[in-house]
mmCIF file of C-alpha atoms in Angstrom:
data_model
loop_
_atom_site.group_PDB
_atom_site.id
_atom_site.type_symbol
_atom_site.label_atom_id
_atom_site.label_comp_id
_atom_site.label_asym_id
_atom_site.label_seq_id
_atom_site.Cartn_x
_atom_site.Cartn_y
_atom_site.Cartn_z
ATOM 1 C CA MET Z 49 35.706 2.140 28.598
ATOM 2 C CA GLU Z 50 36.365 4.258 25.516
ATOM 3 C CA SER Z 51 35.527 1.363 23.157
ATOM 4 C CA GLU Z 52 32.275 0.679 25.070
ATOM 5 C CA SER Z 53 31.321 4.340 24.832
ATOM 6 C CA ASN Z 54 32.033 4.451 21.115
ATOM 7 C CA CYS Z 55 30.060 1.281 20.556
ATOM 8 C CA LYS Z 56 27.036 2.788 22.261
ATOM 9 C CA ASN Z 57 27.111 5.598 19.725
ATOM 10 C CA LEU Z 58 27.363 3.267 16.757
ATOM 11 C CA PRO Z 59 24.470 0.764 16.850
ATOM 12 C CA THR Z 60 22.496 2.276 13.985
ATOM 13 C CA LEU Z 61 25.556 2.801 11.807
ATOM 14 C CA LEU Z 62 26.921 -0.667 12.516
ATOM 15 C CA SER Z 63 23.571 -2.315 11.871
ATOM 16 C CA SER Z 64 23.261 -0.543 8.524
ATOM 17 C CA PHE Z 65 26.804 -1.541 7.580
ATOM 18 C CA VAL Z 66 26.182 -5.193 8.465
ATOM 19 C CA ASP Z 67 22.913 -5.273 6.513
ATOM 20 C CA THR Z 68 24.680 -3.805 3.486
ATOM 21 C CA PHE Z 69 27.485 -6.356 3.859
ATOM 22 C CA VAL Z 70 24.959 -9.218 3.969
ATOM 23 C CA ASP Z 71 23.128 -7.887 0.890
ATOM 24 C CA PHE Z 72 26.422 -7.648 -0.994
ATOM 25 C CA CYS Z 73 27.375 -11.229 -0.140
ATOM 26 C CA VAL Z 74 23.944 -12.666 -0.967
ATOM 27 C CA THR Z 75 23.580 -10.945 -4.347
ATOM 28 C CA GLY Z 76 27.188 -11.033 -5.448
ATOM 29 C CA GLY Z 77 27.677 -7.298 -5.489
ATOM 30 C CA LEU Z 78 24.328 -5.495 -5.160
ATOM 31 C CA PHE Z 79 23.954 -2.690 -2.648
ATOM 32 C CA LEU Z 80 20.488 -1.719 -1.461
ATOM 33 C CA PRO Z 81 19.790 1.613 0.207
ATOM 34 C CA PRO Z 82 18.712 1.498 3.861
ATOM 35 C CA GLU Z 83 15.157 0.290 4.260
ATOM 36 C CA PRO Z 84 12.749 3.236 4.500
ATOM 37 C CA SER Z 85 9.629 3.161 6.622
ATOM 38 C CA PRO Z 86 6.988 0.876 5.091
ATOM 39 C CA PRO Z 87 5.042 2.798 2.437
ATOM 40 C CA PRO Z 88 1.345 3.407 3.052
ATOM 41 C CA LEU Z 89 -0.902 0.819 1.453
ATOM 42 C CA GLN Z 90 -2.122 2.053 -1.932
ATOM 43 C CA THR Z 91 -4.449 0.071 -4.183
ATOM 44 C CA THR Z 92 -5.403 2.668 -6.814
ATOM 45 C CA PHE Z 93 -2.942 4.728 -8.840
ATOM 46 C CA PRO Z 94 -3.537 7.500 -11.396
ATOM 47 C CA THR Z 95 -2.969 6.959 -15.088
ATOM 48 C CA PRO Z 96 0.745 7.312 -15.902
ATOM 49 C CA HIS Z 97 2.045 8.603 -19.229
ATOM 50 C CA ARG Z 98 3.574 5.166 -19.796
ATOM 51 C CA LEU Z 99 2.690 1.867 -18.167
ATOM 52 C CA ILE Z 100 4.584 -1.412 -18.575
ATOM 53 C CA ALA Z 101 3.296 -4.815 -17.425
ATOM 54 C CA ILE Z 102 5.563 -7.855 -17.103
ATOM 55 C CA GLY Z 103 4.369 -11.396 -16.473
ATOM 56 C CA ASP Z 104 5.701 -14.316 -14.445
ATOM 57 C CA LEU Z 105 9.505 -14.396 -13.937
ATOM 58 C CA HIS Z 106 9.998 -17.653 -12.000
ATOM 59 C CA GLY Z 107 13.574 -17.353 -10.818
ATOM 60 C CA ASP Z 108 15.135 -16.486 -14.187
ATOM 61 C CA LEU Z 109 17.253 -13.369 -13.631
ATOM 62 C CA ASN Z 110 18.546 -13.189 -17.201
ATOM 63 C CA LYS Z 111 15.051 -13.229 -18.736
ATOM 64 C CA SER Z 112 13.890 -10.718 -16.126
ATOM 65 C CA LYS Z 113 16.608 -8.290 -17.212
ATOM 66 C CA GLN Z 114 15.838 -8.949 -20.880
ATOM 67 C CA SER Z 115 12.224 -7.991 -20.262
ATOM 68 C CA LEU Z 116 13.200 -4.812 -18.442
ATOM 69 C CA ARG Z 117 15.579 -3.837 -21.255
ATOM 70 C CA LEU Z 118 12.954 -4.643 -23.882
ATOM 71 C CA ALA Z 119 10.766 -2.042 -22.212
ATOM 72 C CA GLY Z 120 13.633 0.436 -21.902
ATOM 73 C CA LEU Z 121 13.478 0.363 -18.121
ATOM 74 C CA ILE Z 122 17.103 -0.521 -17.336
ATOM 75 C CA ASP Z 123 20.395 0.353 -19.007
ATOM 76 C CA SER Z 124 23.442 -1.798 -19.655
ATOM 77 C CA THR Z 125 24.491 -1.476 -15.998
ATOM 78 C CA ASP Z 126 21.055 -2.559 -14.721
ATOM 79 C CA ARG Z 127 20.164 0.918 -13.478
ATOM 80 C CA TRP Z 128 16.670 2.366 -13.902
ATOM 81 C CA SER Z 129 16.357 4.205 -17.217
ATOM 82 C CA GLY Z 130 12.576 4.322 -17.462
ATOM 83 C CA GLY Z 131 12.074 7.873 -16.223
ATOM 84 C CA SER Z 132 8.485 8.395 -15.066
ATOM 85 C CA THR Z 133 7.254 5.014 -16.347
ATOM 86 C CA THR Z 134 5.120 2.860 -14.052
ATOM 87 C CA LEU Z 135 5.979 -0.860 -14.067
ATOM 88 C CA VAL Z 136 3.656 -3.563 -12.767
ATOM 89 C CA GLN Z 137 5.090 -7.057 -12.299
ATOM 90 C CA VAL Z 138 2.145 -9.408 -11.765
ATOM 91 C CA GLY Z 139 3.796 -11.928 -9.440
ATOM 92 C CA ASP Z 140 5.368 -15.400 -9.545
ATOM 93 C CA VAL Z 141 8.955 -14.313 -9.058
ATOM 94 C CA LEU Z 142 9.404 -17.422 -6.903
ATOM 95 C CA ASP Z 143 9.816 -21.118 -7.845
ATOM 96 C CA ARG Z 144 10.990 -22.985 -10.961
ATOM 97 C CA GLY Z 145 14.362 -21.164 -11.062
ATOM 98 C CA GLY Z 146 17.449 -20.584 -8.965
ATOM 99 C CA GLN Z 147 17.745 -16.786 -8.902
ATOM 100 C CA GLU Z 148 14.616 -15.813 -7.029
ATOM 101 C CA LEU Z 149 16.359 -13.725 -4.383
ATOM 102 C CA LYS Z 150 18.450 -11.933 -6.981
ATOM 103 C CA ILE Z 151 15.272 -10.874 -8.785
ATOM 104 C CA LEU Z 152 13.687 -9.685 -5.534
ATOM 105 C CA TYR Z 153 16.795 -7.649 -4.726
ATOM 106 C CA LEU Z 154 16.962 -6.222 -8.267
ATOM 107 C CA LEU Z 155 13.332 -5.105 -8.213
ATOM 108 C CA GLU Z 156 13.809 -3.539 -4.779
ATOM 109 C CA LYS Z 157 16.850 -1.597 -5.977
ATOM 110 C CA LEU Z 158 14.954 -0.434 -9.062
ATOM 111 C CA LYS Z 159 11.998 0.678 -6.938
ATOM 112 C CA CYS Z 160 14.246 3.188 -5.189
ATOM 113 C CA GLN Z 161 15.855 4.377 -8.410
ATOM 114 C CA ALA Z 162 12.501 4.681 -10.188
ATOM 115 C CA ALA Z 163 11.013 6.729 -7.358
ATOM 116 C CA MET Z 164 13.934 9.167 -7.565
ATOM 117 C CA ALA Z 165 13.253 9.585 -11.307
ATOM 118 C CA GLY Z 166 9.503 10.101 -10.858
ATOM 119 C CA GLY Z 167 8.632 6.538 -11.846
ATOM 120 C CA ASN Z 168 7.015 3.706 -9.930
ATOM 121 C CA ILE Z 169 7.391 -0.075 -9.629
ATOM 122 C CA ILE Z 170 4.473 -2.112 -8.302
ATOM 123 C CA THR Z 171 5.143 -5.747 -7.420
ATOM 124 C CA MET Z 172 2.347 -8.250 -6.894
ATOM 125 C CA ASN Z 173 1.632 -11.590 -5.264
ATOM 126 C CA GLY Z 174 1.254 -14.615 -7.485
ATOM 127 C CA ASN Z 175 0.118 -18.046 -6.391
ATOM 128 C CA HIS Z 176 3.774 -19.092 -5.959
ATOM 129 C CA GLU Z 177 4.471 -16.295 -3.482
ATOM 130 C CA ILE Z 178 1.471 -17.466 -1.463
ATOM 131 C CA MET Z 179 2.541 -21.115 -1.700
ATOM 132 C CA ASN Z 180 5.997 -20.309 -0.370
ATOM 133 C CA VAL Z 181 4.697 -18.259 2.545
ATOM 134 C CA ASP Z 182 2.489 -21.275 3.258
ATOM 135 C CA GLY Z 183 5.579 -23.522 3.221
ATOM 136 C CA ASP Z 184 4.508 -25.296 0.020
ATOM 137 C CA PHE Z 185 7.767 -25.938 -1.848
ATOM 138 C CA ARG Z 186 6.588 -28.393 -4.521
ATOM 139 C CA TYR Z 187 7.985 -26.228 -7.331
ATOM 140 C CA VAL Z 188 11.271 -25.204 -5.744
ATOM 141 C CA THR Z 189 14.444 -26.206 -7.609
ATOM 142 C CA PRO Z 190 17.679 -27.487 -6.031
ATOM 143 C CA SER Z 191 19.387 -24.262 -7.134
ATOM 144 C CA GLY Z 192 16.577 -22.321 -5.479
ATOM 145 C CA LEU Z 193 17.236 -24.149 -2.221
ATOM 146 C CA ASP Z 194 20.960 -23.413 -2.552
ATOM 147 C CA GLU Z 195 20.286 -19.698 -3.033
ATOM 148 C CA PHE Z 196 18.270 -19.524 0.181
ATOM 149 C CA LYS Z 197 20.828 -21.624 2.051
ATOM 150 C CA ASN Z 198 23.498 -19.135 1.009
ATOM 151 C CA TRP Z 199 21.284 -16.249 2.130
ATOM 152 C CA ALA Z 200 20.715 -17.891 5.534
ATOM 153 C CA TYR Z 201 24.451 -18.358 6.038
ATOM 154 C CA TRP Z 202 25.228 -14.682 5.452
ATOM 155 C CA PHE Z 203 22.181 -13.526 7.406
ATOM 156 C CA SER Z 204 23.405 -15.544 10.397
ATOM 157 C CA VAL Z 205 26.938 -14.149 9.970
ATOM 158 C CA GLY Z 206 25.450 -10.667 10.042
ATOM 159 C CA ASN Z 207 23.552 -11.401 13.233
ATOM 160 C CA ARG Z 208 26.741 -12.661 14.877
ATOM 161 C CA MET Z 209 28.523 -9.473 13.843
ATOM 162 C CA LYS Z 210 25.760 -7.372 15.370
ATOM 163 C CA SER Z 211 25.927 -9.365 18.592
ATOM 164 C CA LEU Z 212 29.463 -8.051 19.177
ATOM 165 C CA CYS Z 213 28.101 -4.590 19.910
ATOM 166 C CA ASP Z 214 25.890 -3.932 22.930
ATOM 167 C CA GLY Z 215 22.820 -1.881 22.209
ATOM 168 C CA LEU Z 216 21.878 -3.507 18.915
ATOM 169 C CA GLU Z 217 18.470 -5.131 18.685
ATOM 170 C CA LEU Z 218 18.992 -8.549 17.132
ATOM 171 C CA ASP Z 219 16.545 -10.645 15.164
ATOM 172 C CA LYS Z 220 15.345 -13.712 17.000
ATOM 173 C CA ASP Z 221 16.928 -17.035 16.123
ATOM 174 C CA LEU Z 222 16.396 -17.417 12.383
ATOM 175 C CA TYR Z 223 15.475 -21.087 12.737
ATOM 176 C CA ASP Z 224 13.239 -20.787 15.789
ATOM 177 C CA GLY Z 225 10.490 -23.393 15.407
ATOM 178 C CA VAL Z 226 11.781 -24.729 12.073
ATOM 179 C CA PRO Z 227 11.917 -28.555 11.939
ATOM 180 C CA PHE Z 228 15.215 -30.388 11.529
ATOM 181 C CA SER Z 229 13.840 -32.956 9.083
ATOM 182 C CA PHE Z 230 10.997 -33.291 6.585
ATOM 183 C CA PRO Z 231 9.250 -36.497 5.490
ATOM 184 C CA GLY Z 232 10.266 -37.418 1.956
ATOM 185 C CA VAL Z 233 12.952 -34.734 1.649
ATOM 186 C CA LYS Z 234 16.446 -35.969 0.842
ATOM 187 C CA HIS Z 235 19.142 -35.201 3.379
ATOM 188 C CA GLU Z 236 21.061 -32.925 0.982
ATOM 189 C CA TYR Z 237 18.032 -30.630 0.642
ATOM 190 C CA VAL Z 238 17.129 -30.283 4.326
ATOM 191 C CA ASP Z 239 19.296 -27.218 4.966
ATOM 192 C CA GLY Z 240 17.763 -25.461 1.967
ATOM 193 C CA PHE Z 241 14.248 -26.314 3.147
ATOM 194 C CA ARG Z 242 14.983 -24.969 6.616
ATOM 195 C CA ALA Z 243 16.463 -21.756 5.233
ATOM 196 C CA ARG Z 244 13.535 -21.241 2.873
ATOM 197 C CA ILE Z 245 10.968 -21.748 5.623
ATOM 198 C CA ALA Z 246 12.838 -19.353 7.902
ATOM 199 C CA ALA Z 247 13.049 -16.708 5.177
ATOM 200 C CA LEU Z 248 9.555 -16.903 3.713
ATOM 201 C CA ARG Z 249 7.208 -17.853 6.545
ATOM 202 C CA PRO Z 250 4.958 -15.040 7.822
ATOM 203 C CA ASN Z 251 7.214 -12.348 9.279
ATOM 204 C CA GLY Z 252 10.310 -14.166 8.001
ATOM 205 C CA PRO Z 253 13.094 -11.768 6.976
ATOM 206 C CA ILE Z 254 12.556 -12.139 3.214
ATOM 207 C CA ALA Z 255 8.762 -12.253 3.492
ATOM 208 C CA ARG Z 256 8.779 -9.129 5.631
ATOM 209 C CA ARG Z 257 11.350 -7.230 3.596
ATOM 210 C CA PHE Z 258 10.087 -8.000 0.087
ATOM 211 C CA LEU Z 259 6.814 -9.927 -0.149
ATOM 212 C CA SER Z 260 4.913 -7.847 2.404
ATOM 213 C CA LYS Z 261 5.237 -4.900 -0.020
ATOM 214 C CA ASN Z 262 3.444 -6.792 -2.781
ATOM 215 C CA LEU Z 263 -0.134 -6.009 -3.728
ATOM 216 C CA THR Z 264 -2.673 -8.699 -4.566
ATOM 217 C CA VAL Z 265 -4.887 -6.494 -6.710
ATOM 218 C CA VAL Z 266 -4.115 -3.045 -8.053
ATOM 219 C CA VAL Z 267 -5.870 -0.505 -10.278
ATOM 220 C CA VAL Z 268 -3.680 1.766 -12.396
ATOM 221 C CA GLY Z 269 -5.819 4.212 -14.311
ATOM 222 C CA GLU Z 270 -8.303 2.113 -16.286
ATOM 223 C CA ASN Z 271 -6.301 -1.104 -15.846
ATOM 224 C CA VAL Z 272 -7.032 -3.748 -13.201
ATOM 225 C CA PHE Z 273 -4.072 -6.002 -12.411
ATOM 226 C CA VAL Z 274 -4.344 -9.381 -10.698
ATOM 227 C CA HIS Z 275 -2.258 -12.522 -10.980
ATOM 228 C CA GLY Z 276 -5.011 -15.009 -11.840
ATOM 229 C CA GLY Z 277 -8.300 -13.157 -12.109
ATOM 230 C CA MET Z 278 -11.050 -11.517 -10.126
ATOM 231 C CA LEU Z 279 -14.672 -12.441 -9.414
ATOM 232 C CA PRO Z 280 -17.548 -10.131 -8.447
ATOM 233 C CA ARG Z 281 -17.365 -11.336 -4.845
ATOM 234 C CA HIS Z 282 -13.772 -10.110 -4.621
ATOM 235 C CA VAL Z 283 -14.863 -6.620 -5.607
ATOM 236 C CA VAL Z 284 -17.635 -6.737 -3.013
ATOM 237 C CA TYR Z 285 -15.117 -7.871 -0.389
ATOM 238 C CA GLY Z 286 -13.095 -4.730 -1.102
ATOM 239 C CA LEU Z 287 -9.840 -4.296 -3.010
ATOM 240 C CA GLU Z 288 -8.130 -2.313 -0.249
ATOM 241 C CA ARG Z 289 -9.310 -4.856 2.308
ATOM 242 C CA ILE Z 290 -7.827 -7.699 0.232
ATOM 243 C CA ASN Z 291 -4.439 -6.018 0.001
ATOM 244 C CA GLU Z 292 -4.431 -5.147 3.683
ATOM 245 C CA GLU Z 293 -5.335 -8.641 4.866
ATOM 246 C CA VAL Z 294 -2.798 -10.408 2.639
ATOM 247 C CA ARG Z 295 -0.087 -7.935 3.663
ATOM 248 C CA ASP Z 296 -0.868 -8.341 7.356
ATOM 249 C CA TRP Z 297 -0.672 -12.129 7.050
ATOM 250 C CA ILE Z 298 2.665 -12.086 5.204
ATOM 251 C CA SER Z 299 4.159 -9.609 7.656
ATOM 252 C CA GLY Z 300 2.973 -11.664 10.633
ATOM 253 C CA VAL Z 301 0.492 -9.115 11.983
ATOM 254 C CA LYS Z 302 -2.370 -11.592 11.531
ATOM 255 C CA GLU Z 303 -2.141 -15.361 11.880
ATOM 256 C CA ARG Z 304 -4.127 -16.234 8.762
ATOM 257 C CA VAL Z 305 -5.688 -14.913 5.588
ATOM 258 C CA ALA Z 306 -8.946 -16.090 4.030
ATOM 259 C CA SER Z 307 -8.335 -19.003 1.671
ATOM 260 C CA SER Z 308 -11.047 -17.649 -0.642
ATOM 261 C CA LEU Z 309 -8.672 -14.783 -1.446
ATOM 262 C CA VAL Z 310 -5.408 -16.594 -2.127
ATOM 263 C CA ARG Z 311 -5.985 -20.353 -2.162
ATOM 264 C CA GLY Z 312 -8.158 -22.538 -4.351
ATOM 265 C CA ARG Z 313 -9.043 -22.329 -8.026
ATOM 266 C CA ASN Z 314 -11.471 -19.430 -7.566
ATOM 267 C CA SER Z 315 -9.048 -17.213 -5.646
ATOM 268 C CA LEU Z 316 -7.380 -14.096 -6.997
ATOM 269 C CA VAL Z 317 -4.051 -15.791 -7.635
ATOM 270 C CA TRP Z 318 -5.323 -19.121 -9.022
ATOM 271 C CA LEU Z 319 -8.318 -18.202 -11.203
ATOM 272 C CA ARG Z 320 -8.089 -19.148 -14.898
ATOM 273 C CA ILE Z 321 -11.576 -18.445 -16.286
ATOM 274 C CA PHE Z 322 -10.306 -15.491 -18.339
ATOM 275 C CA SER Z 323 -7.220 -17.345 -19.569
ATOM 276 C CA ASN Z 324 -8.699 -20.367 -21.328
ATOM 277 C CA GLU Z 325 -7.144 -21.425 -24.619
ATOM 278 C CA VAL Z 326 -10.495 -21.494 -26.413
ATOM 279 C CA VAL Z 327 -11.904 -17.987 -26.619
ATOM 280 C CA LYS Z 328 -15.525 -19.095 -26.285
ATOM 281 C CA ASP Z 329 -14.662 -20.782 -22.968
ATOM 282 C CA CYS Z 330 -13.505 -17.512 -21.412
ATOM 283 C CA ASP Z 331 -16.170 -16.110 -19.097
ATOM 284 C CA CYS Z 332 -16.590 -12.697 -20.696
ATOM 285 C CA GLY Z 333 -19.864 -12.081 -18.876
ATOM 286 C CA THR Z 334 -18.231 -12.348 -15.472
ATOM 287 C CA LEU Z 335 -15.334 -10.204 -16.669
ATOM 288 C CA GLU Z 336 -17.731 -7.502 -17.816
ATOM 289 C CA HIS Z 337 -19.525 -7.622 -14.465
ATOM 290 C CA VAL Z 338 -16.265 -7.225 -12.551
ATOM 291 C CA LEU Z 339 -15.008 -4.334 -14.659
ATOM 292 C CA SER Z 340 -18.362 -2.532 -14.496
ATOM 293 C CA THR Z 341 -18.198 -2.484 -10.691
ATOM 294 C CA ILE Z 342 -14.711 -0.938 -10.509
ATOM 295 C CA PRO Z 343 -14.934 2.779 -11.313
ATOM 296 C CA GLY Z 344 -13.148 3.637 -14.548
ATOM 297 C CA ALA Z 345 -11.941 0.080 -15.227
ATOM 298 C CA ARG Z 346 -11.559 -0.801 -18.889
ATOM 299 C CA ARG Z 347 -9.514 -3.995 -18.897
ATOM 300 C CA MET Z 348 -8.054 -6.717 -16.663
ATOM 301 C CA ILE Z 349 -4.394 -7.707 -17.020
ATOM 302 C CA MET Z 350 -3.236 -11.041 -15.606
ATOM 303 C CA GLY Z 351 -0.430 -13.604 -15.644
ATOM 304 C CA HIS Z 352 -0.504 -17.152 -14.214
ATOM 305 C CA THR Z 353 -1.478 -19.076 -17.376
ATOM 306 C CA ILE Z 354 1.241 -19.440 -19.998
ATOM 307 C CA GLN Z 355 0.367 -18.191 -23.478
ATOM 308 C CA GLU Z 356 2.768 -20.048 -25.759
ATOM 309 C CA GLN Z 357 2.279 -17.732 -28.742
ATOM 310 C CA GLY Z 358 2.728 -14.577 -26.690
ATOM 311 C CA ILE Z 359 0.712 -11.859 -25.016
ATOM 312 C CA ASN Z 360 -2.863 -11.732 -26.279
ATOM 313 C CA GLY Z 361 -6.350 -10.545 -25.498
ATOM 314 C CA VAL Z 362 -9.846 -12.037 -25.324
ATOM 315 C CA CYS Z 363 -13.328 -10.686 -24.553
ATOM 316 C CA GLU Z 364 -12.829 -7.817 -27.020
ATOM 317 C CA ASN Z 365 -9.379 -7.308 -25.519
ATOM 318 C CA ARG Z 366 -10.783 -6.480 -22.110
ATOM 319 C CA ALA Z 367 -8.799 -9.430 -20.713
ATOM 320 C CA LEU Z 368 -5.082 -9.306 -21.518
ATOM 321 C CA ARG Z 369 -2.958 -12.377 -20.716
ATOM 322 C CA ILE Z 370 0.743 -11.567 -20.283
ATOM 323 C CA ASP Z 371 2.434 -14.716 -18.943
ATOM 324 C CA VAL Z 372 4.631 -15.913 -21.813
ATOM 325 C CA GLY Z 373 6.468 -18.610 -19.832
ATOM 326 C CA MET Z 374 9.792 -16.841 -20.295
ATOM 327 C CA SER Z 375 11.632 -18.621 -17.480
ATOM 328 C CA LYS Z 376 13.845 -21.567 -18.366
ATOM 329 C CA GLY Z 377 11.908 -23.360 -15.641
ATOM 330 C CA CYS Z 378 8.699 -22.981 -17.675
ATOM 331 C CA ILE Z 379 8.909 -23.089 -21.493
ATOM 332 C CA ASN Z 380 11.899 -20.746 -21.947
ATOM 333 C CA GLY Z 381 9.704 -18.357 -23.917
ATOM 334 C CA LEU Z 382 10.967 -15.200 -25.566
ATOM 335 C CA PRO Z 383 10.411 -12.121 -23.391
ATOM 336 C CA GLU Z 384 7.404 -9.941 -24.132
ATOM 337 C CA VAL Z 385 5.951 -7.015 -22.224
ATOM 338 C CA LEU Z 386 2.755 -5.017 -22.434
ATOM 339 C CA GLU Z 387 2.989 -1.261 -22.966
ATOM 340 C CA ILE Z 388 0.166 1.238 -22.459
ATOM 341 C CA SER Z 389 1.060 4.832 -23.238
ATOM 342 C CA ASP Z 390 -0.398 8.176 -24.251
ATOM 343 C CA GLY Z 391 1.207 8.135 -27.654
ATOM 344 C CA SER Z 392 1.058 4.495 -28.721
ATOM 345 C CA GLY Z 393 -2.020 3.049 -27.058
ATOM 346 C CA VAL Z 394 -1.837 -0.578 -25.948
ATOM 347 C CA ARG Z 395 1.032 -2.483 -27.544
ATOM 348 C CA ILE Z 396 2.913 -5.755 -27.259
ATOM 349 C CA LEU Z 397 6.678 -5.284 -27.173
ATOM 350 C CA THR Z 398 8.363 -8.525 -28.103
ATOM 351 C CA SER Z 399 11.867 -9.871 -28.638
ATOM 352 C CA ASN Z 400 10.405 -12.393 -31.100
ATOM 353 C CA THR Z 401 11.174 -10.962 -34.533
ATOM 354 C CA MET Z 402 8.912 -13.585 -36.108
ATOM 355 C CA ASN Z 403 5.871 -12.396 -34.188
ATOM 356 C CA MET Z 404 3.604 -10.639 -36.684
ATOM 357 C CA TYR Z 405 1.751 -8.998 -33.816
ATOM 358 C CA ASN Z 406 4.778 -7.062 -32.588
ATOM 359 C CA ASN Z 407 3.651 -3.598 -31.459
ATOM 360 C CA VAL Z 408 0.033 -4.390 -32.346
ATOM 361 C CA ASP Z 409 -2.487 -1.834 -31.092
ATOM 362 C CA LEU Z 410 -4.737 -3.901 -28.857
ATOM 363 C CA LEU Z 411 -7.311 -1.125 -28.614
ATOM 364 C CA THR Z 412 -8.391 -1.610 -32.216
ATOM 365 C CA ALA Z 413 -6.855 -4.890 -33.388
ATOM 366 C CA PRO Z 414 -8.812 -8.139 -33.174
ATOM 367 C CA VAL Z 415 -7.602 -11.028 -31.084
ATOM 368 C CA PRO Z 416 -4.790 -12.715 -33.049
ATOM 369 C CA VAL Z 417 -5.902 -15.717 -35.088
ATOM 370 C CA PRO Z 418 -5.160 -18.555 -34.591
ATOM 371 C CA VAL Z 419 -5.800 -18.137 -30.906
ATOM 372 C CA PRO Z 420 -2.512 -18.438 -28.950
ATOM 373 C CA GLU Z 421 -2.052 -21.831 -27.393
ATOM 374 C CA GLN Z 422 -2.375 -22.016 -23.650
ATOM 375 C CA VAL Z 423 0.347 -24.138 -22.101
ATOM 376 C CA GLN Z 424 -0.663 -26.327 -19.189
ATOM 377 C CA VAL Z 425 2.009 -25.964 -16.537
ATOM 378 C CA GLU Z 426 0.713 -27.046 -13.163
ATOM 379 C CA ALA Z 427 0.626 -24.183 -10.637
#
């Protein structure tokens, strides 16, 4: 009787302990603080003293940390050291690499640490986040499947631990409704596919915990961030409405989200009309129209399309392209980040010592010549 009574007083504490244990096992030693209540949806943020933008990470934890250190945002122990800096990561954490979950966990830990220091981290949806929530795993690697299979094992262990104590609300069966086989998928990958579907489908534990907090479009001061690009009809649709509808779909509140927002070449996460290799082929007229209809907007910052020669700008630097293909799963590019600050203006911070445009002021400098080569990497 005494043990039953004690157990009734412990559900919350036990649940928190088990969740922490699972996180530790999945990440190899990372502790996350207890999940707070979901933050209110916010699409527009004031101008910070210092703003850092980082492009596509694609499952490469080492390059992700290099980028954060390049910007002075983490120290040698991977703790937040950026003070009141605002960081925007423009999406595509998933696919092409095998450390996707570790990056998600790292960014979540840093969000908490940054908030305590007066800073802010904004994470965004790329086309690969949307593809994975849709169950499209064309660009998943075997090591990426293994990482999710490992997560599913420990998540299930945690659920079994919770089941030993009456009074704990358990998650439903992780694999409820997930197929046992997939046409064309080799037998050795089936468990990874099942785990990934379970984790990332709408309202899946990883989708709910991490991806549902992502924004699809965000305005920070005079900077508009989007993974691929934005058209006038997206502005008319409503930026807050876009973020709300994508969030509600990922978190399972709504069954679907409009494909015009997140699927197809003219959607927010797939658009490339401001990222073309040839400057004259970039649609500067449409860009100007979009920016003129967003109060205070001066420039659009996007990832999605690899720029082999580094971060660069077109349309009089009102379109800044920051995907440098740093992941080993892309072109293994050298990390670069974009910095916008009170004291230094708009600069490229690069680890490439041969880059003559290191720390270039993009407010006054022309677009680098020759124009950086755009690398065609599908999706």
